[in-house]
Short mmCIF file of C-alpha atoms in Angstrom, two decimals:
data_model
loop_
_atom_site.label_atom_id
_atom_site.label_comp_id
_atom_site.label_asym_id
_atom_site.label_seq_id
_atom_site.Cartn_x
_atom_site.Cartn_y
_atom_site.Cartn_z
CA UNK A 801 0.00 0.00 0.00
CA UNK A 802 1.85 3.85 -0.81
CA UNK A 803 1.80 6.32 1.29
CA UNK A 804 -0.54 9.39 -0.01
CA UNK A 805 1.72 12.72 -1.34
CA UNK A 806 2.23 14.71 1.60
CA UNK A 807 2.29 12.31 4.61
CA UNK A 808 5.84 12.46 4.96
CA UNK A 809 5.49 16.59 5.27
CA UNK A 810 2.68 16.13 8.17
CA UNK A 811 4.86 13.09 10.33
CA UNK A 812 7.51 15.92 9.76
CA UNK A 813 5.29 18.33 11.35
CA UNK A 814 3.92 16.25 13.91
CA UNK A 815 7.38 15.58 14.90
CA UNK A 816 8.73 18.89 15.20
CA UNK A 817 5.87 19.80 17.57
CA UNK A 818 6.63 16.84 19.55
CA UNK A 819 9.92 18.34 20.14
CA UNK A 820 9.15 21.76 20.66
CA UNK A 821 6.69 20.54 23.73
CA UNK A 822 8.90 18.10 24.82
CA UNK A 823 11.93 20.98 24.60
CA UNK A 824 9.24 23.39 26.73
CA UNK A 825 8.62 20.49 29.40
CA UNK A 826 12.52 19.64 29.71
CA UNK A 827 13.31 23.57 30.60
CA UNK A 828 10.31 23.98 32.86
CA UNK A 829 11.65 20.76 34.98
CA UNK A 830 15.10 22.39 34.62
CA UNK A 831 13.78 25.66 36.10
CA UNK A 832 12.42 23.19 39.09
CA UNK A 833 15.58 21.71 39.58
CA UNK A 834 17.67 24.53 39.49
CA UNK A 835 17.08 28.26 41.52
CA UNK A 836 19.39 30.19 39.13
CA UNK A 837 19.17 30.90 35.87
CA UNK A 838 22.59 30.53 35.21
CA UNK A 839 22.88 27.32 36.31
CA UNK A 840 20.07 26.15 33.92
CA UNK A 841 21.76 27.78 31.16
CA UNK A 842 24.61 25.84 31.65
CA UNK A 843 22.90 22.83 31.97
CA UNK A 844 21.20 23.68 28.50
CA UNK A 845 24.42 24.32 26.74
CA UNK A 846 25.91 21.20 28.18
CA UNK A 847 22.88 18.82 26.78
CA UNK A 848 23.03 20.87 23.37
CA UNK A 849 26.94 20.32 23.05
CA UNK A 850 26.41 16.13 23.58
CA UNK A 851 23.58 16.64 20.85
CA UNK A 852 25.79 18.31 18.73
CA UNK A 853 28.68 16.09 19.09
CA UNK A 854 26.52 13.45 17.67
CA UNK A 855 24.27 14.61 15.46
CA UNK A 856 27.65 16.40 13.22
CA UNK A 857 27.63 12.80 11.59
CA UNK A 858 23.96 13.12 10.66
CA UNK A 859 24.11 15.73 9.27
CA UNK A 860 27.48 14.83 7.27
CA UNK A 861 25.65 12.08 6.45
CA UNK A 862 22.36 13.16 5.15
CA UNK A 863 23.58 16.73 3.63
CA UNK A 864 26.26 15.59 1.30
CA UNK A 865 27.89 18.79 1.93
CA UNK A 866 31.69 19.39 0.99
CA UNK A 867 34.53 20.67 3.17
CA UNK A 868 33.70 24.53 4.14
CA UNK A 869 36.75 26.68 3.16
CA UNK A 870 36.13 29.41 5.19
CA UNK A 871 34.33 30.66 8.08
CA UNK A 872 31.83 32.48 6.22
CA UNK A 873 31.40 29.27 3.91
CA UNK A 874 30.68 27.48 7.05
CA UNK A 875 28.11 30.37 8.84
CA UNK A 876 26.67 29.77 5.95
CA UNK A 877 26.23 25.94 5.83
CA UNK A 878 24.77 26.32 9.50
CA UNK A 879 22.21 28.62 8.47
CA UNK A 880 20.68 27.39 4.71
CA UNK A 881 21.30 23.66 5.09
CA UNK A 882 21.64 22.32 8.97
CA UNK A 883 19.08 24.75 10.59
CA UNK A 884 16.58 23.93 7.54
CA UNK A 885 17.11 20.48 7.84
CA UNK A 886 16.92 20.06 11.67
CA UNK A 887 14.61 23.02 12.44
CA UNK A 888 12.52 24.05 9.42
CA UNK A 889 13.83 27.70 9.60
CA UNK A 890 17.00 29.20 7.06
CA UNK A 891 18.42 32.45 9.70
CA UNK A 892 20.11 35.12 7.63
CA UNK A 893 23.65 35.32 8.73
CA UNK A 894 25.76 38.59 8.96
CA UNK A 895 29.40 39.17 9.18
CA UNK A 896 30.16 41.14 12.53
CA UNK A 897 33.73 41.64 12.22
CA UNK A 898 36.48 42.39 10.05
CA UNK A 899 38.49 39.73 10.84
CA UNK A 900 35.75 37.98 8.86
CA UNK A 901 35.26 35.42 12.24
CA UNK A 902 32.74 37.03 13.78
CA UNK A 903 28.59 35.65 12.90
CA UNK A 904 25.57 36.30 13.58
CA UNK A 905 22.27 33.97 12.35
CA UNK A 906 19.55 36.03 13.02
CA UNK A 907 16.08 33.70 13.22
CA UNK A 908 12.80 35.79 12.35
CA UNK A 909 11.22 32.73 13.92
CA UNK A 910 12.18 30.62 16.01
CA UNK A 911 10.52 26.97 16.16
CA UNK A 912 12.01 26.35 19.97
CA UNK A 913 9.74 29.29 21.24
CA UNK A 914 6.22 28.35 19.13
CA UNK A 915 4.51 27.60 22.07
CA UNK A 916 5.71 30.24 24.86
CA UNK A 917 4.17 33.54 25.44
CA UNK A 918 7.20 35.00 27.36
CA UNK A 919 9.26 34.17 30.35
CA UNK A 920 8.67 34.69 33.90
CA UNK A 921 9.64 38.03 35.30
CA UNK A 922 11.59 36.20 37.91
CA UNK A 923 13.66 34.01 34.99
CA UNK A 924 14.77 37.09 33.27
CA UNK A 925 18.48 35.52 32.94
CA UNK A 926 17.35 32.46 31.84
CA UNK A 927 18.22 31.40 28.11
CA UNK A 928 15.45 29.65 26.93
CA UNK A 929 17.08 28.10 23.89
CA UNK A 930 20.63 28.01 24.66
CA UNK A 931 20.57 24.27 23.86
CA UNK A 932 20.66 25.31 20.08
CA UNK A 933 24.06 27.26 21.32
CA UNK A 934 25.60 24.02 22.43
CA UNK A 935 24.21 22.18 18.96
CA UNK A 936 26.18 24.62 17.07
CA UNK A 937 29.69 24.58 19.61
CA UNK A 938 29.76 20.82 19.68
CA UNK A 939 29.30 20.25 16.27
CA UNK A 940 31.88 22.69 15.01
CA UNK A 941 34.33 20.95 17.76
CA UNK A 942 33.93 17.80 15.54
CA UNK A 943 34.82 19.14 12.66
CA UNK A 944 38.16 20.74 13.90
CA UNK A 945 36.41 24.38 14.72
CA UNK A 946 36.40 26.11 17.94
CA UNK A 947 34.32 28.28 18.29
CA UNK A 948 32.16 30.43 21.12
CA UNK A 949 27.99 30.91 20.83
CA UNK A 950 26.39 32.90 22.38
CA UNK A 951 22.77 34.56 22.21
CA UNK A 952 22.71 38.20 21.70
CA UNK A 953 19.19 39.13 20.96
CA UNK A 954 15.95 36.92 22.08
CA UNK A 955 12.28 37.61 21.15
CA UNK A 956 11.19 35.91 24.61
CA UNK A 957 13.39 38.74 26.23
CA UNK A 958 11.81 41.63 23.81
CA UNK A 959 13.99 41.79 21.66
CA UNK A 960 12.80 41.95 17.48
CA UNK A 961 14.67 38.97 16.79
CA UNK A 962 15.83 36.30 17.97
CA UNK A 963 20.68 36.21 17.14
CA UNK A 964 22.80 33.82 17.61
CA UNK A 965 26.89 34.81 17.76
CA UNK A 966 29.44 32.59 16.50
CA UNK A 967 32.93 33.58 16.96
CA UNK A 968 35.46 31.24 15.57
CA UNK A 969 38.47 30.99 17.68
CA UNK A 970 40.91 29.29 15.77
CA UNK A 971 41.45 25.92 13.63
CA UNK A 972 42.43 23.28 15.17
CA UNK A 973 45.84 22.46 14.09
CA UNK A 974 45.84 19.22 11.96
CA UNK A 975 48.19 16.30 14.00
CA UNK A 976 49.88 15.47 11.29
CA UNK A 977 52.82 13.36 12.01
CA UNK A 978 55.62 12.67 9.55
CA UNK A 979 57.17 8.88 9.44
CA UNK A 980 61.22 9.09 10.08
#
């Protein structure tokens, strides 16, 4: 028996929500366990660097995407092909510095957030989605690229929209070792 056009689109869907509530229920339990917002954060960034440690051969995998030859070759890559294929979204990305390793991706929409109004007044510090900062900073480790994210605008905080920073620190040297 085949599948009707457009099933695969609405599991997609389906799915995605799944996550988003599930995501929601995992940081209110986190805000339970935890009295700072820090500390919550940190636990956020932790999970999202484990995810991203694994999910880098996923997406090697399943994009059939070439080595990145700079870091505005790989800002982009993050932005049009991983965050479309995880998340459903394509963030614009800018170039913040001129040492050209400086980025921002700058989501008009967020799919982490689709279900929250806004946070509590007394979890101002708290970084609802810095789990997606961990994604990107383990999965660039993988792939030889050190790198610090950070959020530095956020809708749920009133912001207009919703940037993530990537600063690329430096290439990992390739261990190369020569046979005597």
């Amino acid at each position: 028996m085949s599948q009707p056009p457009g099933r695969k689109q609405e599991n997609h869907k389906i799915s995605r929500e799944l996550f988003v509530l599930t995501y929601g229920a995992l940081v209110a339990q986190l805000c339970k366990d935890y009295e700072k917002d820090e500390d919550v954060n940190t636990c956020l960034d932790r999970m999202g660097y484990g995810i991203g440690v694994r999910l880098i051969d996923d997406f090697l995998a399943h994009s059939a995407v070439k080595k990145c030859r700079s870091y505005s070759e790989t800002a982009d890559m993050i932005a049009q092909v991983a965050f479309k294929m995880y998340l459903g979204v394509t963030p614009s990305v800018s170039c913040s510095s001129a040492a050209g390793n400086e980025f921002s991706l700058i989501l008009d929409k967020n799919p982490l957030v689709d279900f929250v109004e806004e946070l509590p007044a007394e979890r101002a510090s708290l970084c609802y989605c810095n789990l997606l900062c961990g994604v990107i900073r383990g999965a660039l480790e993988m792939v030889h690229l050190a790198a610090e994210v950070t959020f530095l605008q956020d809708r749920l905080k009133g912001d207009a929209v919703t940037e993530i920073g990537i600063t690329f620190l430096r290439k990992a040297e390739d261990r190369k070792h020569k046979r005597n």
